[in-house]
Amino acid sequence: MSRRPRRGHGRPTLDDVAQAAGVTRITVSRFFHSPDKLAPETAARVRAAVDEVGYVPNAQAGQLASGRSRVVAALVPNLGYSIFAETIQGLSEGLMDSGYELMLMPTNYSLEREERQLRALMAWSPSALVLTGRRHSAAAEQLLNGLREQGTPVVEIWDRPDAPNEPGAPARIGFDHREIGMRMACHLMELGHRHLGYVDNPVAEDYRARERRAGFAAAAAQAGARLDEVQAPPGDSFDSGRWALQQLLARQPAPSAVAFANDLLAAGAWVDLQAVGSSLSSSPTSGPALLGFGDFPISRQVRPMLSTVHTPNAEIGRSAARSLLAALQSGGPPEGQALACELVARGSTPRHS
Amino acid sequence: MSRRPRRGHGRPTLDDVAQAAGVTRITVSRFFHSPDKLAPETAARVRAAVDEVGYVPNAQAGQLASGRSRVVAALVPNLGYSIFAETIQGLSEGLMDSGYELMLMPTNYSLEREERQLRALMAWSPSALVLTGRRHSAAAEQLLNGLREQGTPVVEIWDRPDAPNEPGAPARIGFDHREIGMRMACHLMELGHRHLGYVDNPVAEDYRARERRAGFAAAAAQAGARLDEVQAPPGDSFDSGRWALQQLLARQPAPSAVAFANDLLAAGAWVDLQAVGSSLSSSPTSGPALLGFGDFPISRQVRPMLSTVHTPNAEIGRSAARSLLAALQSGGPPEGQALACELVARGSTPRHS
DNA sequence: TTGTAAGCGTTATCAT
DNA sequence: ATGATAACGCTTACAA
């Protein structure tokens, strides 16, 4: 019916709608972006014309003309690991119906990979950016600074906001992993433990896990407690945690309380401990206290229940979405937010001695 | 230094590079898209100029001009639920470095939501599309058909391919949930059970879970076995599964084997059963056999280990990426793929009577 | 309240 | 092997 130009999608354009409505292109454009500037009856004609021709806007053309992209990009280490999946779920919920679309790029815990993704991203002129963590390659930092100067809101999630909202400081949404590590150690020491163990996770590039461990070690040292550390091997987390605990318990003397980089590691070790305890004697276990991190659902399911640190997985994503949308609207920089973690003391860390 | 036009990002453009290299725009464009068409020394000059001015392509402009978008969109019910997170992880790994970016849209298990996301998506002219499941609203089907006719590859994941690769049939990557339901029932009946139970999941819109249940019921009916069914309530899956099993066991007579919509439900029920069993007697439990679905890591951790169905979570994503990229390259339609599930018989389904 | 003119930065087509 | 010209579909700036 209608002319089919040599190029393009062949989809109806603003001009097609305009023709059908007896107005010009720009009026139709206004119908979408500032409908209140149209005379009501004009708007009605345009609406009818839009339906009639089946008009769908062309995002690329609009973005090229306006210089704004309606893309929010998120770079996360991994999705299979459920905490980031929950964060992304929160982020996409927060972005829903905002007119922005979420572009997702996994970095596999690699700063180099993150930098490459960031470069690829530049081509899209994203409206806003979500990065995981505060550490990036030098080149990535440069790209980010460029974006920030140009007014693109950037938030870093899953890491601590810098102390007092310093102006110009990167906006971060999350918590201080080092501090959480310290709190974990303090919890165990408050229960009377003087010889602690720590099982770190096997992902070498996960510096946040390293920080928790470092905080844990610092608090232990400060209190004069003894500390044994071990890195869990890759593979099934449960098995890995079990193996790591055995390593610690084999030492003489063995720690009386052990903290883990995450609940999966801890749960594996914990159920093993219970099984051994109950087969050797029917009395309640007198083995080490165990403390996890992440408050995975499993932790409430083992008996006794696993003590852990509750992290605001989905809330980090929702908060990031709020912060970015606010910044996008106001034109100002995005705000960071310190989100609380809660140390949930349950049955696996009873009072000691 | 350089002119700052009234509009645009102010980023260097092809023309800036061209000027620095002493060539024209189009030569620089060719440098990126068909470098072998350039004289080697011209290419070298262009390369230097690109670095010099710090050129980054403008995706919107390129896509507007070419009519192709370099966006692959994926619509999934939910990410917090780990199986889809693993699928998306597989998908994004498969897409990595392909030049296509992943746009992620959650549908919250709502067909209406899916339709809206699809409409929003049309504005982006995605190069390819990933949908979850074969069921969509009528309007969504229309949109999809339009896309397919126009040559956009579309694959539906987590559902069964249609029988023999019918031409024109939607490409699906996954398996037949109804058939898996039947296999689950058969497994239990082969062990000697004649009175089965089924615990369905609480997400009313998850038709795939309904299909597994229907298959389970059909197989039971066909074999003349008795069946009791119950829907798990919303909330923590472990607790929910536990509650549901109690409902079934309270009936007189009670089923001797119970299947669950997923491993979380099953695991909650299973550990509960073991706890009760061991506190009442030290003999091995003689309670009902339990069968899960999904092969979550937890299932290998409970003792006895939970029998379940292993699903190819990440493989579905990787396969979708492969199929779409192949279709994009060949220009043909994408291919579906039937992926195998494996029924993993473990300790929770021992031989019966 | 509506319209005109001039791009936005790239790629397709055809020419040299 | 390189270039000139004309889109691509929309929005901004300025007029009327």
XYZ file of C-alpha atoms (C1' of nucleotides) in Angstrom:
738
model
C 0.000 0.000 0.000
C 2.430 2.607 1.228
C 5.732 3.385 -0.393
C 8.558 1.051 0.575
C 11.765 3.002 0.694
C 15.030 1.402 -0.221
C 16.321 1.497 3.313
C 15.003 1.259 6.827
C 12.723 -1.193 8.538
C 9.699 -0.379 6.502
C 7.934 0.435 9.746
C 5.578 3.391 9.906
C 7.316 6.601 10.916
C 6.240 9.806 12.542
C 5.576 11.192 9.089
C 3.174 8.384 8.314
C 1.247 9.103 11.473
C 1.377 12.822 10.794
C -0.050 12.360 7.339
C -2.850 10.178 8.644
C -3.653 12.747 11.313
C -3.362 15.752 9.057
C -0.589 17.342 11.083
C 3.182 17.426 10.877
C 5.808 15.202 12.296
C 6.673 17.414 15.221
C 3.115 17.488 16.435
C 3.092 13.737 16.624
C 6.403 13.822 18.409
C 4.907 16.207 20.924
C 1.955 13.905 21.336
C 4.354 11.419 22.873
C 6.641 13.693 24.827
C 4.473 16.592 25.978
C 0.885 15.687 25.209
C -0.411 18.624 27.246
C 0.950 20.976 24.642
C -1.504 19.673 22.078
C -5.042 20.833 21.599
C -7.239 18.042 22.931
C -8.854 17.393 19.595
C -5.508 17.347 17.828
C -4.293 14.841 20.373
C -7.331 12.689 19.701
C -6.688 12.742 15.959
C -3.063 11.837 16.518
C -3.965 9.037 18.863
C -6.306 7.595 16.282
C -3.665 7.912 13.596
C -1.078 6.164 15.754
C -3.385 3.213 16.219
C -4.413 3.229 12.613
C -0.961 2.975 11.136
C 0.396 0.870 14.003
C 3.160 3.270 14.822
C 6.030 2.157 17.033
C 8.692 4.703 17.869
C 12.231 4.112 16.702
C 14.442 4.194 19.754
C 17.650 4.574 17.766
C 16.431 7.549 15.803
C 15.074 9.242 18.893
C 18.255 8.690 20.800
C 20.422 9.877 17.984
C 18.449 13.064 17.666
C 18.193 13.758 21.364
C 21.608 12.569 22.410
C 20.110 10.615 25.294
C 19.947 6.874 25.286
C 17.374 5.452 27.699
C 19.754 2.647 28.511
C 20.911 1.799 31.990
C 23.839 -0.571 31.949
C 24.751 -2.880 34.789
C 28.073 -4.675 35.105
C 28.016 -7.535 37.564
C 30.537 -10.279 38.245
C 28.181 -13.164 37.741
C 24.521 -14.101 37.775
C 24.662 -17.754 38.654
C 25.796 -16.668 42.088
C 22.412 -15.866 43.510
C 23.142 -12.681 45.432
C 23.838 -10.720 42.266
C 20.832 -12.253 40.590
C 18.700 -10.891 43.397
C 20.328 -7.507 43.097
C 19.666 -7.421 39.368
C 16.117 -8.502 39.989
C 15.736 -5.568 42.376
C 17.369 -3.223 39.908
C 15.146 -4.233 37.044
C 12.066 -3.983 39.212
C 13.109 -0.489 40.163
C 13.651 0.448 36.532
C 10.412 -1.076 35.339
C 8.123 1.365 33.544
C 10.636 4.149 33.948
C 11.266 4.232 30.223
C 14.811 3.023 30.722
C 15.931 -0.389 29.618
C 18.483 -2.517 31.379
C 21.556 -3.662 29.521
C 23.320 -6.387 31.410
C 26.990 -7.200 31.142
C 28.719 -9.874 33.190
C 32.348 -9.339 34.087
C 33.247 -12.774 35.458
C 35.015 -11.121 38.384
C 37.635 -9.815 35.983
C 38.693 -6.169 35.971
C 40.027 -6.578 32.477
C 36.725 -7.988 31.315
C 34.946 -5.127 33.078
C 37.091 -2.637 31.227
C 36.300 -4.230 27.888
C 32.611 -4.271 28.638
C 32.846 -0.650 29.637
C 34.485 0.241 26.352
C 31.800 -1.570 24.411
C 29.280 0.260 26.497
C 30.552 3.691 25.561
C 29.152 3.189 22.083
C 25.685 3.141 23.590
C 25.990 6.386 25.537
C 24.199 4.839 28.502
C 22.029 7.174 30.520
C 23.313 5.668 33.720
C 25.670 3.005 34.902
C 25.776 0.417 37.653
C 29.101 -1.143 38.499
C 29.919 -3.747 41.081
C 32.521 -2.740 43.606
C 34.770 0.271 43.945
C 37.831 -1.211 42.280
C 38.368 -0.908 38.573
C 41.285 -0.909 36.220
C 43.034 2.425 35.740
C 41.692 2.703 32.223
C 38.204 1.916 33.429
C 38.471 4.664 36.037
C 39.325 7.108 33.296
C 36.322 6.100 31.270
C 34.148 6.417 34.341
C 35.467 9.842 35.179
C 34.785 10.906 31.651
C 31.228 9.720 31.957
C 30.739 11.390 35.314
C 32.085 14.698 34.110
C 29.739 14.508 31.223
C 26.909 14.085 33.714
C 26.203 10.389 33.469
C 25.116 9.036 36.846
C 27.284 6.142 37.983
C 26.760 4.056 41.083
C 28.952 1.357 42.487
C 27.073 -1.352 44.299
C 28.041 -3.949 46.856
C 30.639 -1.733 48.429
C 30.882 0.872 51.163
C 30.015 4.505 50.625
C 32.966 6.757 51.376
C 32.797 8.181 54.840
C 30.970 11.524 54.963
C 29.196 12.214 51.715
C 32.254 13.823 50.163
C 31.296 15.872 47.162
C 32.588 14.329 43.991
C 33.017 10.977 45.671
C 31.659 8.047 43.727
C 28.168 7.078 44.782
C 28.185 3.680 46.400
C 25.340 1.574 47.577
C 26.211 -1.180 49.953
C 28.261 -1.731 53.039
C 31.799 -1.993 54.314
C 32.971 -5.553 53.937
C 35.940 -5.025 56.185
C 33.721 -3.776 58.928
C 31.382 -6.723 58.539
C 34.376 -9.013 58.832
C 35.261 -7.298 62.086
C 31.747 -7.656 63.384
C 31.811 -11.320 62.568
C 34.970 -11.785 64.608
C 33.601 -9.689 67.447
C 30.463 -11.765 67.584
C 32.488 -14.918 68.035
C 34.807 -13.366 70.578
C 31.937 -11.962 72.575
C 30.730 -15.512 72.926
C 33.995 -16.385 74.569
C 36.032 -17.763 71.693
C 39.752 -17.007 71.735
C 40.864 -19.177 68.880
C 39.106 -18.403 65.611
C 39.109 -19.878 62.146
C 38.225 -18.292 58.810
C 37.291 -20.028 55.586
C 37.649 -17.734 52.616
C 35.995 -18.312 49.272
C 37.791 -19.672 46.241
C 37.192 -16.756 43.857
C 40.579 -15.076 43.856
C 39.278 -11.889 42.265
C 36.535 -11.305 44.824
C 38.260 -8.541 46.734
C 35.192 -7.925 48.865
C 35.545 -11.398 50.325
C 39.209 -10.609 50.959
C 38.175 -7.489 52.825
C 35.804 -9.348 55.063
C 38.572 -11.763 55.833
C 41.005 -8.949 56.490
C 38.541 -7.277 58.830
C 37.989 -10.536 60.600
C 41.729 -11.027 61.019
C 42.248 -7.468 62.197
C 39.602 -7.723 64.878
C 40.996 -11.035 66.037
C 44.514 -9.670 66.209
C 43.371 -6.572 68.006
C 41.710 -8.671 70.653
C 44.689 -10.967 70.908
C 42.787 -13.961 69.647
C 44.483 -16.669 67.699
C 43.433 -17.139 64.089
C 43.747 -19.926 61.536
C 42.752 -19.256 57.959
C 42.154 -21.425 54.955
C 40.919 -20.848 51.446
C 38.118 -23.089 50.270
C 38.824 -24.943 47.040
C 36.699 -24.411 43.935
C 33.815 -26.769 43.248
C 30.583 -27.472 45.051
C 30.398 -24.948 47.859
C 29.005 -27.341 50.409
C 31.764 -29.876 49.843
C 34.305 -27.150 49.711
C 33.241 -25.709 53.052
C 33.277 -29.154 54.599
C 36.764 -29.817 53.362
C 38.002 -26.460 54.584
C 36.591 -26.992 58.043
C 38.272 -30.358 58.290
C 41.560 -28.679 57.486
C 41.054 -26.285 60.344
C 39.890 -28.896 62.804
C 42.862 -31.078 62.046
C 45.190 -28.502 63.532
C 46.361 -28.738 67.107
C 44.884 -26.942 68.817
C 41.842 -26.415 66.624
C 39.805 -23.205 66.544
C 36.657 -23.212 68.635
C 34.731 -20.989 66.223
C 34.957 -20.654 62.460
C 33.562 -17.996 60.137
C 32.966 -18.550 56.416
C 32.946 -16.347 53.339
C 29.383 -17.435 52.644
C 26.519 -19.505 53.945
C 26.937 -22.269 51.420
C 30.421 -23.031 52.641
C 29.265 -22.775 56.225
C 26.185 -24.917 55.743
C 28.163 -27.704 54.142
C 30.519 -27.755 57.088
C 27.726 -27.428 59.598
C 25.574 -30.334 58.466
C 28.678 -32.475 58.308
C 29.496 -31.546 61.858
C 26.017 -32.402 63.039
C 26.051 -35.728 61.258
C 29.354 -36.713 62.810
C 28.293 -35.448 66.205
C 25.079 -37.416 66.253
C 26.665 -40.623 65.048
C 29.396 -40.523 67.639
C 27.225 -39.644 70.547
C 23.636 -38.710 71.106
C 24.564 -35.691 73.173
C 24.376 -32.205 71.620
C 27.410 -31.448 69.558
C 30.284 -29.793 71.325
C 32.156 -28.988 68.121
C 33.152 -25.532 66.933
C 30.718 -22.666 66.496
C 30.112 -21.761 62.836
C 29.194 -18.405 61.316
C 28.162 -17.821 57.735
C 27.625 -14.804 55.519
C 24.723 -13.939 53.236
C 21.712 -15.406 55.031
C 20.801 -17.825 52.296
C 17.508 -19.643 52.806
C 19.377 -22.841 53.611
C 20.697 -21.327 56.802
C 17.329 -21.364 58.475
C 16.841 -24.942 57.415
C 19.750 -26.676 59.015
C 19.424 -27.705 62.631
C 20.612 -26.025 64.725
C 20.096 -23.041 62.465
C 23.146 -21.331 61.076
C 24.197 -17.961 62.426
C 24.999 -15.562 59.611
C 25.075 -12.022 58.311
C 21.957 -10.890 56.514
C 22.816 -8.849 53.414
C 20.382 -6.578 51.588
C 20.712 -8.300 48.197
C 17.598 -7.089 46.440
C 17.521 -3.811 48.319
C 20.885 -2.874 46.849
C 19.383 -3.173 43.384
C 16.222 -1.277 44.234
C 18.204 1.444 45.923
C 20.504 1.741 42.916
C 17.496 2.142 40.649
C 16.023 4.831 42.896
C 19.288 6.706 43.106
C 19.885 6.626 39.376
C 16.376 7.624 38.433
C 16.500 10.515 40.876
C 19.818 11.671 39.475
C 18.535 11.323 35.947
C 15.554 13.463 36.796
C 17.344 16.106 38.800
C 20.432 16.233 36.641
C 22.526 16.094 39.780
C 24.915 13.357 40.829
C 23.470 10.124 42.200
C 23.479 9.564 45.914
C 25.182 6.689 47.613
C 23.627 4.830 50.461
C 24.985 2.787 53.313
C 22.792 -0.233 53.710
C 22.752 -2.175 56.918
C 23.741 -5.765 57.312
C 22.437 -7.626 60.287
C 24.338 -10.228 62.202
C 21.774 -12.926 62.837
C 22.819 -15.046 65.771
C 21.251 -18.467 65.607
C 21.997 -21.909 66.899
C 25.377 -22.444 65.324
C 27.021 -19.846 67.545
C 25.920 -20.671 71.076
C 27.554 -19.167 74.109
C 30.972 -20.665 74.672
C 32.726 -21.999 77.790
C 40.221 23.095 20.962
C 37.728 21.607 18.557
C 34.408 23.138 17.678
C 31.621 22.293 20.113
C 28.428 22.013 18.182
C 25.143 23.028 19.705
C 23.890 19.495 19.815
C 25.186 15.997 20.241
C 27.434 14.459 22.832
C 30.477 16.425 21.919
C 32.244 13.134 21.378
C 34.571 12.754 18.420
C 32.805 11.532 15.308
C 33.852 9.683 12.221
C 34.481 13.026 10.595
C 36.920 14.019 13.304
C 38.862 10.826 12.775
C 38.688 11.251 9.023
C 40.095 14.739 9.227
C 42.941 13.603 11.443
C 43.717 10.763 9.061
C 43.364 12.823 5.909
C 40.588 10.658 4.514
C 36.807 10.837 4.481
C 34.220 9.563 6.829
C 33.341 6.508 4.836
C 36.902 5.288 4.781
C 36.992 5.362 8.525
C 33.687 3.523 8.619
C 35.175 0.874 6.379
C 38.158 0.637 8.660
C 35.806 -0.746 11.285
C 33.509 -2.878 9.194
C 35.645 -4.191 6.335
C 39.251 -3.340 7.122
C 40.513 -5.529 4.286
C 39.101 -3.104 1.782
C 41.540 -0.446 2.891
C 45.082 -0.023 1.654
C 47.325 -1.150 4.498
C 48.898 2.236 4.922
C 45.545 3.973 4.891
C 44.393 1.582 7.581
C 47.438 2.410 9.648
C 46.785 6.134 9.367
C 43.186 5.619 10.357
C 44.119 3.450 13.295
C 46.442 6.128 14.538
C 43.806 8.792 14.087
C 41.244 6.748 15.982
C 43.585 6.501 18.932
C 44.605 10.112 18.657
C 41.149 11.595 18.868
C 39.822 8.859 21.150
C 37.033 7.898 18.872
C 34.186 5.744 20.169
C 31.501 4.694 17.715
C 27.964 5.890 18.222
C 25.769 2.823 18.402
C 22.546 4.756 17.905
C 23.728 6.491 14.777
C 25.090 3.294 13.314
C 21.932 1.402 14.048
C 19.726 4.102 12.661
C 21.667 4.165 9.449
C 21.958 0.426 9.058
C 18.559 -0.545 10.329
C 20.101 -3.260 12.488
C 20.280 -2.979 16.210
C 22.882 -5.249 17.823
C 20.524 -5.825 20.729
C 19.394 -9.229 21.863
C 16.486 -9.003 24.249
C 15.598 -11.648 26.799
C 12.293 -11.823 28.631
C 12.365 -14.018 31.706
C 9.851 -14.481 34.500
C 12.229 -13.695 37.315
C 15.889 -13.636 38.217
C 15.783 -14.181 41.946
C 14.658 -17.701 41.190
C 18.037 -19.183 40.499
C 17.287 -21.377 37.506
C 16.579 -18.396 35.258
C 19.579 -16.579 36.617
C 21.738 -19.486 35.511
C 20.086 -19.494 32.126
C 20.741 -15.788 31.690
C 24.297 -16.298 32.801
C 24.666 -18.932 30.077
C 23.016 -16.678 27.547
C 25.229 -13.719 28.284
C 28.331 -15.886 28.211
C 27.267 -17.146 24.820
C 26.696 -13.618 23.574
C 29.937 -12.272 24.968
C 32.196 -10.680 22.385
C 29.681 -11.341 19.651
C 29.018 -7.633 19.249
C 25.472 -8.038 20.517
C 24.383 -6.648 23.818
C 21.847 -8.240 26.107
C 18.771 -6.312 27.103
C 17.040 -7.961 30.001
C 13.360 -7.643 30.809
C 11.656 -9.459 33.660
C 8.028 -10.404 33.193
C 7.158 -11.483 36.736
C 5.397 -14.543 35.360
C 2.736 -12.284 33.869
C 1.689 -12.598 30.257
C 0.335 -9.097 30.355
C 3.648 -7.814 31.637
C 5.400 -9.792 28.942
C 3.239 -8.175 26.316
C 4.037 -4.721 27.607
C 7.728 -5.437 27.700
C 7.471 -6.736 24.168
C 5.806 -3.550 23.018
C 8.491 -1.455 24.634
C 11.025 -3.666 22.967
C 9.705 -3.015 19.480
C 11.101 0.482 19.693
C 14.576 -1.005 19.843
C 14.239 -3.217 16.781
C 16.068 -6.029 18.564
C 18.239 -8.238 16.384
C 16.987 -11.306 18.187
C 14.642 -12.263 20.945
C 14.570 -14.776 23.766
C 11.259 -15.507 25.408
C 10.468 -17.859 28.235
C 7.887 -20.498 27.461
C 5.626 -21.086 24.499
C 2.572 -19.309 25.858
C 1.999 -15.650 25.234
C -0.931 -13.325 25.031
C -2.695 -13.146 21.684
C -1.377 -9.655 21.094
C 2.131 -10.767 21.973
C 1.857 -13.602 19.462
C 0.970 -11.086 16.792
C 3.963 -8.969 17.611
C 6.171 -12.046 17.544
C 4.827 -13.184 14.214
C 5.487 -9.753 12.829
C 9.055 -9.946 14.033
C 9.555 -13.436 12.645
C 8.181 -12.515 9.246
C 10.511 -9.613 9.183
C 13.361 -12.046 9.794
C 14.074 -11.478 13.463
C 15.198 -14.724 15.110
C 13.043 -15.623 18.102
C 13.607 -18.527 20.441
C 11.426 -19.706 23.264
C 13.321 -21.264 26.129
C 12.375 -23.599 28.934
C 9.768 -25.357 26.875
C 9.531 -28.321 24.527
C 10.393 -28.083 20.852
C 7.456 -29.065 18.690
C 7.657 -32.648 17.576
C 9.490 -33.069 14.275
C 11.209 -29.862 13.282
C 8.138 -28.497 11.566
C 9.072 -25.691 9.232
C 7.770 -22.413 10.473
C 7.349 -23.745 13.985
C 8.710 -21.531 16.732
C 12.207 -22.487 17.766
C 12.201 -23.804 21.292
C 15.067 -24.771 23.487
C 14.200 -26.911 26.439
C 12.175 -29.941 27.253
C 8.652 -31.214 27.642
C 7.480 -30.519 31.165
C 4.519 -32.799 30.867
C 6.730 -35.651 29.840
C 9.083 -34.996 32.732
C 6.095 -35.101 35.049
C 5.224 -38.484 33.643
C 8.734 -39.739 34.079
C 8.690 -38.614 37.667
C 5.527 -40.605 38.321
C 6.904 -43.612 36.482
C 10.049 -43.545 38.537
C 8.048 -43.724 41.732
C 5.724 -46.398 40.426
C 8.600 -48.518 39.194
C 9.823 -48.551 42.738
C 6.571 -50.128 43.742
C 4.524 -47.145 44.906
C 0.809 -47.281 44.161
C -0.310 -44.229 46.065
C 1.429 -41.048 45.013
C 1.429 -37.477 46.202
C 2.280 -34.293 44.313
C 3.206 -30.922 45.765
C 2.838 -28.164 43.206
C 4.485 -24.780 43.490
C 2.681 -21.639 44.577
C 3.256 -19.513 41.456
C -0.155 -19.692 39.802
C 1.142 -18.374 36.483
C 3.898 -20.949 36.112
C 2.182 -23.109 33.525
C 5.247 -25.275 33.102
C 4.932 -26.415 36.684
C 1.259 -27.136 35.973
C 2.290 -29.261 33.028
C 4.670 -31.321 35.068
C 1.914 -31.870 37.553
C -0.537 -32.811 34.811
C 1.931 -35.270 33.337
C 2.502 -36.746 36.751
C -1.231 -37.120 37.283
C -1.766 -38.607 33.832
C 0.896 -41.238 34.315
C -0.479 -42.114 37.727
C -4.005 -42.406 36.380
C -2.881 -44.501 33.460
C -1.185 -46.951 35.766
C -4.163 -46.996 38.073
C -2.239 -45.476 40.944
C -3.924 -43.290 43.495
C -2.905 -39.651 43.642
C -3.226 -36.877 46.191
C -2.239 -33.366 45.209
C -1.643 -30.176 47.118
C -0.422 -26.729 46.232
C 2.383 -25.352 48.331
C 1.676 -21.968 49.914
C 3.782 -18.907 49.103
C 6.656 -18.006 51.371
C 9.907 -19.739 52.216
C 10.087 -22.755 49.943
C 11.505 -25.082 52.543
C 8.756 -24.298 55.028
C 6.193 -24.426 52.313
C 7.268 -27.874 51.171
C 7.270 -29.103 54.726
C 3.749 -27.829 55.299
C 2.511 -29.354 52.061
C 3.952 -32.740 52.881
C 2.282 -32.701 56.279
C -1.015 -32.061 54.539
C -0.509 -35.120 52.403
C 0.677 -37.334 55.216
C -2.297 -36.387 57.337
C -4.625 -38.106 54.912
C -5.774 -41.646 55.478
C -4.305 -43.504 53.805
C -1.260 -41.381 53.076
C 0.769 -41.567 49.868
C 3.913 -43.646 50.053
C 5.824 -41.412 47.624
C 5.578 -37.705 46.970
C 6.951 -35.602 44.119
C 7.531 -31.855 44.334
C 7.544 -28.977 41.869
C 11.110 -28.172 42.865
C 13.980 -29.277 45.052
C 13.552 -26.525 47.581
C 10.078 -27.679 48.462
C 11.247 -31.274 48.518
C 14.329 -30.581 50.591
C 12.347 -28.755 53.239
C 10.022 -31.690 53.553
C 12.822 -34.213 53.448
C 14.979 -32.807 56.220
C 11.881 -32.499 58.353
C 11.084 -36.128 57.742
C 14.594 -37.210 58.688
C 14.555 -35.141 61.837
C 11.295 -36.666 62.966
C 12.391 -40.136 61.954
C 15.653 -40.010 63.840
C 14.138 -38.558 66.965
C 11.480 -41.244 67.098
C 13.716 -44.140 66.378
C 17.295 -44.701 65.403
C 16.317 -47.033 62.600
C 16.369 -45.800 59.000
C 13.280 -43.830 58.191
C 10.368 -45.737 56.759
C 8.447 -42.653 55.741
C 7.410 -41.731 52.208
C 9.840 -41.518 49.319
C 10.426 -37.960 48.073
C 11.323 -36.742 44.611
C 12.342 -33.212 43.707
C 12.871 -31.274 40.510
C 15.759 -29.065 39.432
C 18.777 -30.719 41.041
C 19.675 -27.768 43.201
C 22.978 -28.107 45.064
C 21.107 -28.620 48.315
C 19.796 -31.950 47.091
C 23.175 -33.589 47.256
C 23.688 -32.233 50.727
C 20.792 -33.671 52.629
C 21.146 -37.173 53.948
C 19.953 -39.422 52.471
C 20.438 -37.418 49.285
C 17.373 -36.207 47.476
C 16.315 -37.847 44.247
C 15.490 -35.256 41.622
C 15.414 -34.274 37.981
C 18.508 -32.573 36.677
C 17.631 -29.662 34.379
C 20.057 -28.024 31.937
C 19.742 -24.507 33.358
C 22.838 -22.853 31.982
C 22.904 -25.005 28.876
C 19.521 -23.631 27.853
C 21.021 -20.150 27.816
C 24.167 -21.142 25.996
C 22.184 -23.064 23.435
C 19.868 -20.112 22.878
C 22.861 -17.879 22.266
C 24.332 -20.329 19.784
C 21.065 -20.721 17.951
C 20.447 -17.002 17.693
C 23.955 -16.139 16.595
C 23.829 -18.829 13.929
C 20.490 -17.546 12.679
C 21.762 -13.989 12.708
C 24.737 -14.992 10.643
C 22.946 -17.235 8.180
C 19.852 -15.123 7.879
C 17.774 -18.261 8.315
C 15.393 -19.042 11.139
C 16.864 -20.136 14.479
C 16.874 -23.800 15.360
C 15.205 -25.253 18.394
C 16.778 -27.919 20.483
C 15.425 -30.579 22.772
C 17.632 -30.712 25.819
C 17.687 -33.737 28.030
C 16.705 -33.826 31.659
C 18.034 -36.613 33.757
C 16.167 -38.310 36.530
C 18.737 -38.683 39.259
C 17.707 -41.435 41.634
C 19.285 -40.952 45.023
C 18.567 -41.963 48.547
C 15.171 -40.345 48.977
C 13.543 -42.791 46.573
C 14.644 -46.245 47.706
C 13.022 -49.408 46.465
C 9.617 -49.868 48.002
C 8.075 -52.982 49.549
C -0.981 25.590 19.688
C 1.368 24.306 15.550
C 4.991 24.518 12.054
C 9.741 25.112 9.561
C 14.488 24.302 9.151
C 18.457 22.125 10.466
C 20.733 18.814 12.127
C 22.134 14.062 15.163
C 26.422 10.417 13.312
C 26.310 6.782 10.766
C 25.787 3.493 6.552
C 23.920 2.235 1.626
C 24.335 3.168 -3.025
C 26.527 4.446 -6.769
C 30.480 6.612 -8.843
C 35.343 7.180 -9.855
C 40.824 1.636 -3.068
C 38.339 5.824 -2.009
C 34.718 9.272 -2.272
C 30.124 12.012 -2.979
C 25.540 11.993 -1.962
C 21.502 10.717 0.096
C 19.116 8.659 3.349
C 17.876 6.589 8.405
C 13.620 8.685 11.785
C 13.642 11.659 15.115
C 14.324 16.101 18.097
C 15.988 20.828 19.045
C 15.722 25.719 18.205
C 13.273 29.125 16.568
C 9.080 31.112 14.189
C 4.539 32.191 13.522
